[in-house]
């Protein structure tokens, strides 16, 4: 006997649609599938519909307004709109016509309109409402969506790491029981349903008890309804909704960085259709709320990073002047404990240990060390559910949250952080258990929808609050700073001499940096002045543009000279870090470099530009040198090409500067960033060999990483990886 799992059901291949619309599917040969109810609308048997082209069927469905097939084709194959939508009338009833491409087929959907037509003028007020509700965008979103669709309950349901979900915002009708804070088990929304939510963000069922309409012309398995708004729901899902007391349902996906973060789940006790216009508006507002949430999240991260950055800077300064690492770490221990939000901290080394706050007993500490050693080499170990042998969970004060970072493994220097058990009560919407029924005909067990959604309470013990990624990164940075200081203790005098040499070299470099990077803004001023002298009748808009270019260039020169002056006075300059979109600066640099290197035939491609954390002047100099090199070393090609684009990888943003120029012998990549380093194949191109040295210094200052891939005579790609 085989056990059938929920995720094995191919819900997108059900072969049926809901009752309030019609569906046609076309390939190059014509209509290959159609819903049975279309026959009654067109007064044509299904066999007479199948095989006809979309050009033949569209006028039969609706003649008003007259539809332009070429315009429809342009929209559904374009980059901005991939779905054509038009309001039409059929037998004096308003419908939405929707046409789109999927799986190399053309889908034509018709669905009935709601009696209450949406007003576009309200969009501004919806957006303002989301922004002005004191940062709780999800709660505001539930209020707006419930107002738009008129459902009894609208809730935001966030997925946890274990794929269970929790209600974090809710708007309900009077007299209804709140589900705020309730948890739902992972199997309530199986894997294939989650995958569809990512691909198609709006789903609904108008009446779970209404009959469904079969699709004729193809077998159900041959009709992929992944992007079909009319797709009928699976019997298991319908039964689940019925058990939950819902007659109608709708959901809107919350997708963040390609992952299903949560859902806006809507339920109504009576049948109620959410038409296409309402769904599009709700999906738009959901995306607006996502953007607002991400913006607030970024602000919080920036504040936390600033606090952590100040302590990291102070720790580095203290370690450079105090030779006793232990004393310095002890001085900063209370700060580390507060920033990470732990209950206890211990610094342990071969000479003993010292602790702050509440920490495990010596016996428990030995268990922790023994367990970590068994795991192999772990520079960083962390867990939120460590289990102690022989611990009495009812009586003992336990610390399931453990974090250990190696400072100097050879001398057994470690920093430990501890978190106490976090006991809390989970309230589940029904007991989270999967129930199977037996089907004697197929000889399989299949999952049955839960019948109870009454509050089921579970006390959670034995775990601590989880360690956040930002906290882990901070502790790693503390270890890195300390290790660097320890490494410097090997030869204090020699190190001081090295620092003196480095400072002198840096001062020598500043002059070259100034003359090198000032060429670009000075060239902009020179070109503008030459054009003004050569032409007396320049239009006002051209003169204004030239004046703005001159002003921008002078501001850049002033900022760069100020920074250089500060650097000559001190080894440290307090740069202001902010979130910057470099798109406009990149375009300005490109135009200036094309003129400077006489590369007017250059093909330039600018892709997506993600915002990055940095300092404006330093980012300008970094892109100036990389883009300038790309333009310069490709300028002698018959068809020079430079491409700049960025990609987001987790918390980092990578910028790529790609050219088809002379290339670099990759075996020299270890020293291409050395000052005055000129590559053998760069003869015939102007330059002093300090541009990449400047790039490396700036990248180090911005905590970014520069890598290069290149092939001689083919081209070069530089990648700058900025931390989030």
JSON list of C-alpha atoms in Angstrom, two decimals, residues 103-175:
[
{"chain": "A", "resi": 103, "resn": "UNK", "atom": "CA", "xyz": [4.19, 27.27, -22.33]},
{"chain": "A", "resi": 104, "resn": "UNK", "atom": "CA", "xyz": [4.39, 28.26, -26.05]},
{"chain": "A", "resi": 105, "resn": "UNK", "atom": "CA", "xyz": [0.60, 28.59, -26.20]},
{"chain": "A", "resi": 106, "resn": "UNK", "atom": "CA", "xyz": [-1.80, 31.54, -26.24]},
{"chain": "A", "resi": 107, "resn": "UNK", "atom": "CA", "xyz": [-4.47, 31.59, -23.53]},
{"chain": "A", "resi": 108, "resn": "UNK", "atom": "CA", "xyz": [-7.70, 33.57, -23.88]},
{"chain": "A", "resi": 109, "resn": "UNK", "atom": "CA", "xyz": [-9.75, 34.00, -20.71]},
{"chain": "A", "resi": 110, "resn": "UNK", "atom": "CA", "xyz": [-13.10, 35.76, -20.27]},
{"chain": "A", "resi": 111, "resn": "UNK", "atom": "CA", "xyz": [-14.47, 36.34, -16.76]},
{"chain": "A", "resi": 112, "resn": "UNK", "atom": "CA", "xyz": [-17.41, 38.30, -15.41]},
{"chain": "A", "resi": 113, "resn": "UNK", "atom": "CA", "xyz": [-16.88, 41.79, -13.95]},
{"chain": "A", "resi": 114, "resn": "UNK", "atom": "CA", "xyz": [-17.94, 42.89, -10.50]},
{"chain": "A", "resi": 115, "resn": "UNK", "atom": "CA", "xyz": [-20.91, 45.25, -10.32]},
{"chain": "A", "resi": 116, "resn": "UNK", "atom": "CA", "xyz": [-18.80, 47.77, -8.38]},
{"chain": "A", "resi": 117, "resn": "UNK", "atom": "CA", "xyz": [-16.33, 49.27, -10.84]},
{"chain": "A", "resi": 118, "resn": "UNK", "atom": "CA", "xyz": [-13.03, 50.36, -9.27]},
{"chain": "A", "resi": 119, "resn": "UNK", "atom": "CA", "xyz": [-11.98, 53.99, -9.44]},
{"chain": "A", "resi": 120, "resn": "UNK", "atom": "CA", "xyz": [-8.36, 54.63, -10.43]},
{"chain": "A", "resi": 121, "resn": "UNK", "atom": "CA", "xyz": [-8.43, 57.95, -8.49]},
{"chain": "A", "resi": 122, "resn": "UNK", "atom": "CA", "xyz": [-8.44, 56.01, -5.21]},
{"chain": "A", "resi": 123, "resn": "UNK", "atom": "CA", "xyz": [-5.01, 54.52, -5.88]},
{"chain": "A", "resi": 124, "resn": "UNK", "atom": "CA", "xyz": [-3.20, 57.56, -4.48]},
{"chain": "A", "resi": 125, "resn": "UNK", "atom": "CA", "xyz": [-5.16, 57.38, -1.22]},
{"chain": "A", "resi": 126, "resn": "UNK", "atom": "CA", "xyz": [-4.55, 53.65, -0.90]},
{"chain": "A", "resi": 127, "resn": "UNK", "atom": "CA", "xyz": [-0.80, 54.26, -1.18]},
{"chain": "A", "resi": 128, "resn": "UNK", "atom": "CA", "xyz": [-0.91, 57.09, 1.36]},
{"chain": "A", "resi": 129, "resn": "UNK", "atom": "CA", "xyz": [-2.86, 54.89, 3.78]},
{"chain": "A", "resi": 130, "resn": "UNK", "atom": "CA", "xyz": [-0.16, 52.21, 3.57]},
{"chain": "A", "resi": 131, "resn": "UNK", "atom": "CA", "xyz": [2.59, 54.75, 4.23]},
{"chain": "A", "resi": 132, "resn": "UNK", "atom": "CA", "xyz": [0.95, 56.63, 7.09]},
{"chain": "A", "resi": 133, "resn": "UNK", "atom": "CA", "xyz": [0.04, 53.77, 9.42]},
{"chain": "A", "resi": 134, "resn": "UNK", "atom": "CA", "xyz": [3.16, 54.06, 11.58]},
{"chain": "A", "resi": 135, "resn": "UNK", "atom": "CA", "xyz": [5.18, 51.43, 9.79]},
{"chain": "A", "resi": 136, "resn": "UNK", "atom": "CA", "xyz": [2.64, 48.56, 10.04]},
{"chain": "A", "resi": 137, "resn": "UNK", "atom": "CA", "xyz": [2.17, 48.13, 6.30]},
{"chain": "A", "resi": 138, "resn": "UNK", "atom": "CA", "xyz": [0.83, 44.56, 6.61]},
{"chain": "A", "resi": 139, "resn": "UNK", "atom": "CA", "xyz": [-2.03, 45.55, 8.93]},
{"chain": "A", "resi": 140, "resn": "UNK", "atom": "CA", "xyz": [-2.90, 48.49, 6.67]},
{"chain": "A", "resi": 141, "resn": "UNK", "atom": "CA", "xyz": [-2.85, 46.16, 3.67]},
{"chain": "A", "resi": 142, "resn": "UNK", "atom": "CA", "xyz": [-5.44, 43.83, 5.25]},
{"chain": "A", "resi": 143, "resn": "UNK", "atom": "CA", "xyz": [-7.75, 46.79, 5.89]},
{"chain": "A", "resi": 144, "resn": "UNK", "atom": "CA", "xyz": [-7.48, 48.04, 2.28]},
{"chain": "A", "resi": 145, "resn": "UNK", "atom": "CA", "xyz": [-7.91, 44.64, 0.63]},
{"chain": "A", "resi": 146, "resn": "UNK", "atom": "CA", "xyz": [-10.94, 43.85, 2.77]},
{"chain": "A", "resi": 147, "resn": "UNK", "atom": "CA", "xyz": [-12.42, 47.21, 1.74]},
{"chain": "A", "resi": 148, "resn": "UNK", "atom": "CA", "xyz": [-11.79, 46.46, -1.96]},
{"chain": "A", "resi": 149, "resn": "UNK", "atom": "CA", "xyz": [-13.10, 42.87, -2.11]},
{"chain": "A", "resi": 150, "resn": "UNK", "atom": "CA", "xyz": [-15.62, 42.91, 0.76]},
{"chain": "A", "resi": 151, "resn": "UNK", "atom": "CA", "xyz": [-14.53, 39.63, 2.39]},
{"chain": "A", "resi": 152, "resn": "UNK", "atom": "CA", "xyz": [-15.21, 38.71, 6.04]},
{"chain": "A", "resi": 153, "resn": "UNK", "atom": "CA", "xyz": [-11.55, 38.01, 6.83]},
{"chain": "A", "resi": 154, "resn": "UNK", "atom": "CA", "xyz": [-8.25, 39.21, 5.33]},
{"chain": "A", "resi": 155, "resn": "UNK", "atom": "CA", "xyz": [-5.02, 38.19, 7.00]},
{"chain": "A", "resi": 156, "resn": "UNK", "atom": "CA", "xyz": [-1.30, 38.29, 6.27]},
{"chain": "A", "resi": 157, "resn": "UNK", "atom": "CA", "xyz": [0.24, 34.90, 6.79]},
{"chain": "A", "resi": 158, "resn": "UNK", "atom": "CA", "xyz": [4.06, 34.77, 7.11]},
{"chain": "A", "resi": 159, "resn": "UNK", "atom": "CA", "xyz": [6.05, 31.59, 6.52]},
{"chain": "A", "resi": 160, "resn": "UNK", "atom": "CA", "xyz": [8.59, 30.58, 9.15]},
{"chain": "A", "resi": 161, "resn": "UNK", "atom": "CA", "xyz": [11.89, 28.76, 8.55]},
{"chain": "A", "resi": 162, "resn": "UNK", "atom": "CA", "xyz": [10.21, 25.37, 9.10]},
{"chain": "A", "resi": 163, "resn": "UNK", "atom": "CA", "xyz": [7.61, 26.31, 6.42]},
{"chain": "A", "resi": 164, "resn": "UNK", "atom": "CA", "xyz": [4.80, 26.57, 8.95]},
{"chain": "A", "resi": 165, "resn": "UNK", "atom": "CA", "xyz": [2.97, 29.88, 8.89]},
{"chain": "A", "resi": 166, "resn": "UNK", "atom": "CA", "xyz": [1.75, 32.48, 11.36]},
{"chain": "A", "resi": 167, "resn": "UNK", "atom": "CA", "xyz": [-0.89, 35.20, 11.10]},
{"chain": "A", "resi": 168, "resn": "UNK", "atom": "CA", "xyz": [0.87, 38.55, 11.66]},
{"chain": "A", "resi": 169, "resn": "UNK", "atom": "CA", "xyz": [-1.90, 40.97, 10.54]},
{"chain": "A", "resi": 170, "resn": "UNK", "atom": "CA", "xyz": [-5.65, 40.70, 10.23]},
{"chain": "A", "resi": 171, "resn": "UNK", "atom": "CA", "xyz": [-8.84, 42.60, 9.42]},
{"chain": "A", "resi": 172, "resn": "UNK", "atom": "CA", "xyz": [-12.16, 40.87, 10.17]},
{"chain": "A", "resi": 173, "resn": "UNK", "atom": "CA", "xyz": [-15.90, 41.54, 10.19]},
{"chain": "A", "resi": 174, "resn": "UNK", "atom": "CA", "xyz": [-17.68, 42.33, 13.44]},
{"chain": "A", "resi": 175, "resn": "UNK", "atom": "CA", "xyz": [-18.36, 39.31, 15.61]}
]
